């Protein structure tokens, strides 16, 4: 008999009942150090008092009004995002997937309005992940996600990650947009080198192609800048954001330049919940905390410490771990052992990590993780590696 919750996930035998900071408590009382943070969502930790306050204060006055009316928290969050980024305008969604949908629509509408309605093709890359909607899976294109779900949305050209020749041959004046994650998350924490992101920007400029960055996982301070593309000194035309921006409350956004968004006039797009007062009240507080030089400097300092600890783990357990990669507090341990076994051994040692493609385990802790917790994370991951060696000896 099918489970009452549609069984699309194979879940770990863990049920968390509460959380505080970097810690989650299981129903049986065990405490786990959370290096997954709801897959890069709980950027400010669990039950962050400031976010709880922002949410409950808003909850006491107004939960929801439709986008037929002005929503002050939404306006404030949009203003903050415009102030701190390349963007001139913002549309709020509930998730990264919906941000992908709008990014695709916006790019195509742009060319339609420019008198080139045939210019619909969007270049994407292998190993990417843009969500599970028809547009999202069509954009990413992997068989794992698309098999059985056809017909897919047409208009995506999938290029091999890192194949510059294919990119140069394909990126012509007929292409509408290039969509890319500055650091692939689900694909196994694969950062695009700054030089490549710059090269992509140049290529886009050369052919008038719109650059869409998917910063759903790598954005909101995760890499030590507010958004990952800032490391490369470039700006996109359109950017997808979600996960960390809501700190655990469902919230996403599409940020765009005035030019890229020029086709999105009244009536062309909408959402019942997107930009809801509760979500935006939390989002404002998240932005007020993360988008400060002091907070981001701390992320960078702690990222250095974490990386150093992980390098130590690789050196100590070369048969379990192969190497560390990533950016800021978006780190991956490429494994020699099977990554899902390492994640499971971590459960036994009270530490949560997240598997990704390419046999990687992801470490995406709350950005508020303390130095002591980073030290403890290394101790517990070391114990997990020792357990692996014992079990597979
Ligand atoms: C880079 C990227 N884009 C899009 C998505 C989809 O976001 P959501 O699950 O919020 O719909 C994800 C989710 O993991 C992601 O990592």
Tab-separated table of N, CA, C and O and ligand atoms in Angstrom, residues 9 39-41 94-100 128-133 180-181 183-186 214-218 240-243 251-252 330 362, ligand 1:
chain	number	residue	atom	x	y	z
A	9	UNK	N	10.775	10.397	-1.594
A	9	UNK	CA	12.058	10.501	-0.881
A	9	UNK	C	12.352	9.204	-0.161
A	9	UNK	O	11.443	8.605	0.420
A	39	UNK	N	19.387	21.736	3.707
A	39	UNK	CA	20.001	21.937	2.385
A	39	UNK	C	20.148	23.442	2.099
A	39	UNK	O	19.509	24.016	1.220
A	40	UNK	N	21.007	24.033	2.921
A	40	UNK	CA	21.393	25.454	2.755
A	40	UNK	C	20.253	26.436	2.985
A	40	UNK	O	20.258	27.534	2.436
A	41	UNK	N	19.290	26.035	3.788
A	41	UNK	CA	18.134	26.897	4.032
A	41	UNK	C	18.263	27.673	5.354
A	41	UNK	O	18.084	28.898	5.378
A	94	UNK	N	7.839	31.423	-3.916
A	94	UNK	CA	7.875	30.614	-2.693
A	94	UNK	C	9.026	29.625	-2.691
A	94	UNK	O	9.240	28.935	-1.702
A	95	UNK	N	9.715	29.495	-3.807
A	95	UNK	CA	10.735	28.450	-3.933
A	95	UNK	C	11.695	28.786	-5.064
A	95	UNK	O	11.426	29.680	-5.885
A	96	UNK	N	12.775	28.001	-5.111
A	96	UNK	CA	13.734	28.161	-6.192
A	96	UNK	C	13.168	27.717	-7.526
A	96	UNK	O	13.464	28.291	-8.571
A	97	UNK	N	12.346	26.680	-7.482
A	97	UNK	CA	11.748	26.173	-8.714
A	97	UNK	C	10.906	27.245	-9.395
A	97	UNK	O	10.990	27.444	-10.606
A	98	UNK	N	10.117	27.922	-8.605
A	98	UNK	CA	9.284	28.984	-9.193
A	98	UNK	C	10.142	30.132	-9.707
A	98	UNK	O	9.768	30.813	-10.672
A	99	UNK	N	11.273	30.356	-9.044
A	99	UNK	CA	12.187	31.390	-9.540
A	99	UNK	C	12.718	30.988	-10.914
A	99	UNK	O	12.840	31.816	-11.818
A	100	UNK	N	12.989	29.685	-11.080
A	100	UNK	CA	13.456	29.175	-12.381
A	100	UNK	C	12.396	29.418	-13.454
A	100	UNK	O	12.701	29.878	-14.558
A	128	UNK	N	23.804	20.401	-13.580
A	128	UNK	CA	23.082	21.512	-12.954
A	128	UNK	C	21.782	21.031	-12.328
A	128	UNK	O	21.300	19.924	-12.611
A	129	UNK	N	21.235	21.853	-11.483
A	129	UNK	CA	19.931	21.579	-10.876
A	129	UNK	C	19.187	22.892	-10.763
A	129	UNK	O	19.707	23.862	-10.216
A	130	UNK	N	17.969	22.920	-11.309
A	130	UNK	CA	17.200	24.161	-11.284
A	130	UNK	C	15.785	23.939	-10.771
A	130	UNK	O	14.918	24.778	-10.974
A	131	UNK	N	15.530	22.802	-10.131
A	131	UNK	CA	14.202	22.547	-9.584
A	131	UNK	C	13.523	21.407	-10.308
A	131	UNK	O	14.045	20.863	-11.287
A	132	UNK	N	12.327	21.049	-9.813
A	132	UNK	CA	11.661	19.821	-10.273
A	132	UNK	C	10.408	20.065	-11.099
A	132	UNK	O	9.645	19.130	-11.349
A	133	UNK	N	10.142	21.302	-11.466
A	133	UNK	CA	9.019	21.570	-12.374
A	133	UNK	C	9.408	21.120	-13.776
A	133	UNK	O	10.570	20.778	-14.029
A	180	UNK	N	23.141	29.355	-15.360
A	180	UNK	CA	24.223	28.603	-14.712
A	180	UNK	C	24.267	28.882	-13.212
A	180	UNK	O	23.943	29.978	-12.767
A	181	UNK	N	24.662	27.850	-12.446
A	181	UNK	CA	24.921	28.023	-11.019
A	181	UNK	C	26.392	28.402	-10.845
A	181	UNK	O	27.262	27.646	-11.286
A	183	UNK	N	28.124	28.063	-8.253
A	183	UNK	CA	28.641	26.845	-7.617
A	183	UNK	C	27.532	25.801	-7.719
A	183	UNK	O	26.450	25.997	-7.155
A	184	UNK	N	27.784	24.741	-8.465
A	184	UNK	CA	26.757	23.687	-8.539
A	184	UNK	C	26.606	23.045	-7.172
A	184	UNK	O	27.592	22.644	-6.553
A	185	UNK	N	25.344	22.929	-6.722
A	185	UNK	CA	25.083	22.324	-5.423
A	185	UNK	C	24.795	20.840	-5.534
A	185	UNK	O	25.624	19.994	-5.191
A	186	UNK	N	23.616	20.524	-6.096
A	186	UNK	CA	23.229	19.110	-6.229
A	186	UNK	C	24.252	18.361	-7.082
A	186	UNK	O	24.465	17.165	-6.914
A	214	UNK	N	21.750	31.067	-11.290
A	214	UNK	CA	20.945	30.370	-10.291
A	214	UNK	C	21.750	30.361	-8.994
A	214	UNK	O	22.667	29.563	-8.820
A	215	UNK	N	21.389	31.301	-8.111
A	215	UNK	CA	22.070	31.387	-6.801
A	215	UNK	C	21.150	30.885	-5.692
A	215	UNK	O	21.220	31.343	-4.556
A	216	UNK	N	20.262	29.961	-6.048
A	216	UNK	CA	19.327	29.419	-5.063
A	216	UNK	C	20.088	28.781	-3.893
A	216	UNK	O	19.752	28.995	-2.733
A	217	UNK	N	21.135	28.021	-4.217
A	217	UNK	CA	21.879	27.329	-3.154
A	217	UNK	C	23.133	28.109	-2.731
A	217	UNK	O	23.482	28.135	-1.560
A	218	UNK	N	23.801	28.753	-3.678
A	218	UNK	CA	25.096	29.378	-3.355
A	218	UNK	C	24.966	30.836	-2.938
A	218	UNK	O	25.964	31.449	-2.546
A	240	UNK	N	18.231	33.944	-9.861
A	240	UNK	CA	17.280	33.172	-9.058
A	240	UNK	C	17.825	33.025	-7.647
A	240	UNK	O	18.986	32.676	-7.470
A	241	UNK	N	16.960	33.284	-6.671
A	241	UNK	CA	17.346	33.211	-5.256
A	241	UNK	C	16.265	32.435	-4.523
A	241	UNK	O	15.084	32.507	-4.882
A	242	UNK	N	16.620	31.695	-3.498
A	242	UNK	CA	15.623	31.054	-2.604
A	242	UNK	C	16.386	30.554	-1.370
A	242	UNK	O	17.338	31.210	-0.934
A	243	UNK	N	15.983	29.417	-0.840
A	243	UNK	CA	16.650	28.787	0.310
A	243	UNK	C	16.984	29.797	1.417
A	243	UNK	O	16.111	30.182	2.179
A	251	UNK	N	10.525	31.039	0.751
A	251	UNK	CA	10.656	32.328	0.071
A	251	UNK	C	11.696	32.208	-1.037
A	251	UNK	O	12.765	31.624	-0.827
A	252	UNK	N	11.375	32.736	-2.180
A	252	UNK	CA	12.329	32.803	-3.278
A	252	UNK	C	12.167	34.127	-3.985
A	252	UNK	O	11.258	34.912	-3.667
A	330	UNK	N	30.054	26.567	1.700
A	330	UNK	CA	29.412	25.643	0.765
A	330	UNK	C	30.505	24.677	0.342
A	330	UNK	O	31.170	24.857	-0.687
A	362	UNK	N	27.919	16.977	1.118
A	362	UNK	CA	27.880	18.433	1.222
A	362	UNK	C	27.879	18.880	2.674
A	362	UNK	O	27.189	18.298	3.505
B	1	LIG	C1	20.635	25.617	-7.586
B	1	LIG	C2	19.220	25.277	-7.297
B	1	LIG	N1	18.238	25.768	-8.084
B	1	LIG	C3	16.946	25.502	-7.855
B	1	LIG	C4	16.559	24.700	-6.804
B	1	LIG	C5	15.111	24.429	-6.565
B	1	LIG	O1	14.704	25.105	-5.418
B	1	LIG	P1	13.409	24.639	-4.588
B	1	LIG	O2	13.690	23.273	-4.085
B	1	LIG	O3	13.277	25.682	-3.526
B	1	LIG	O4	12.255	24.671	-5.522
B	1	LIG	C6	17.529	24.160	-5.958
B	1	LIG	C7	17.153	23.278	-4.854
B	1	LIG	O5	17.922	22.491	-4.355
B	1	LIG	C8	18.894	24.450	-6.207
B	1	LIG	O6	19.859	23.953	-5.443
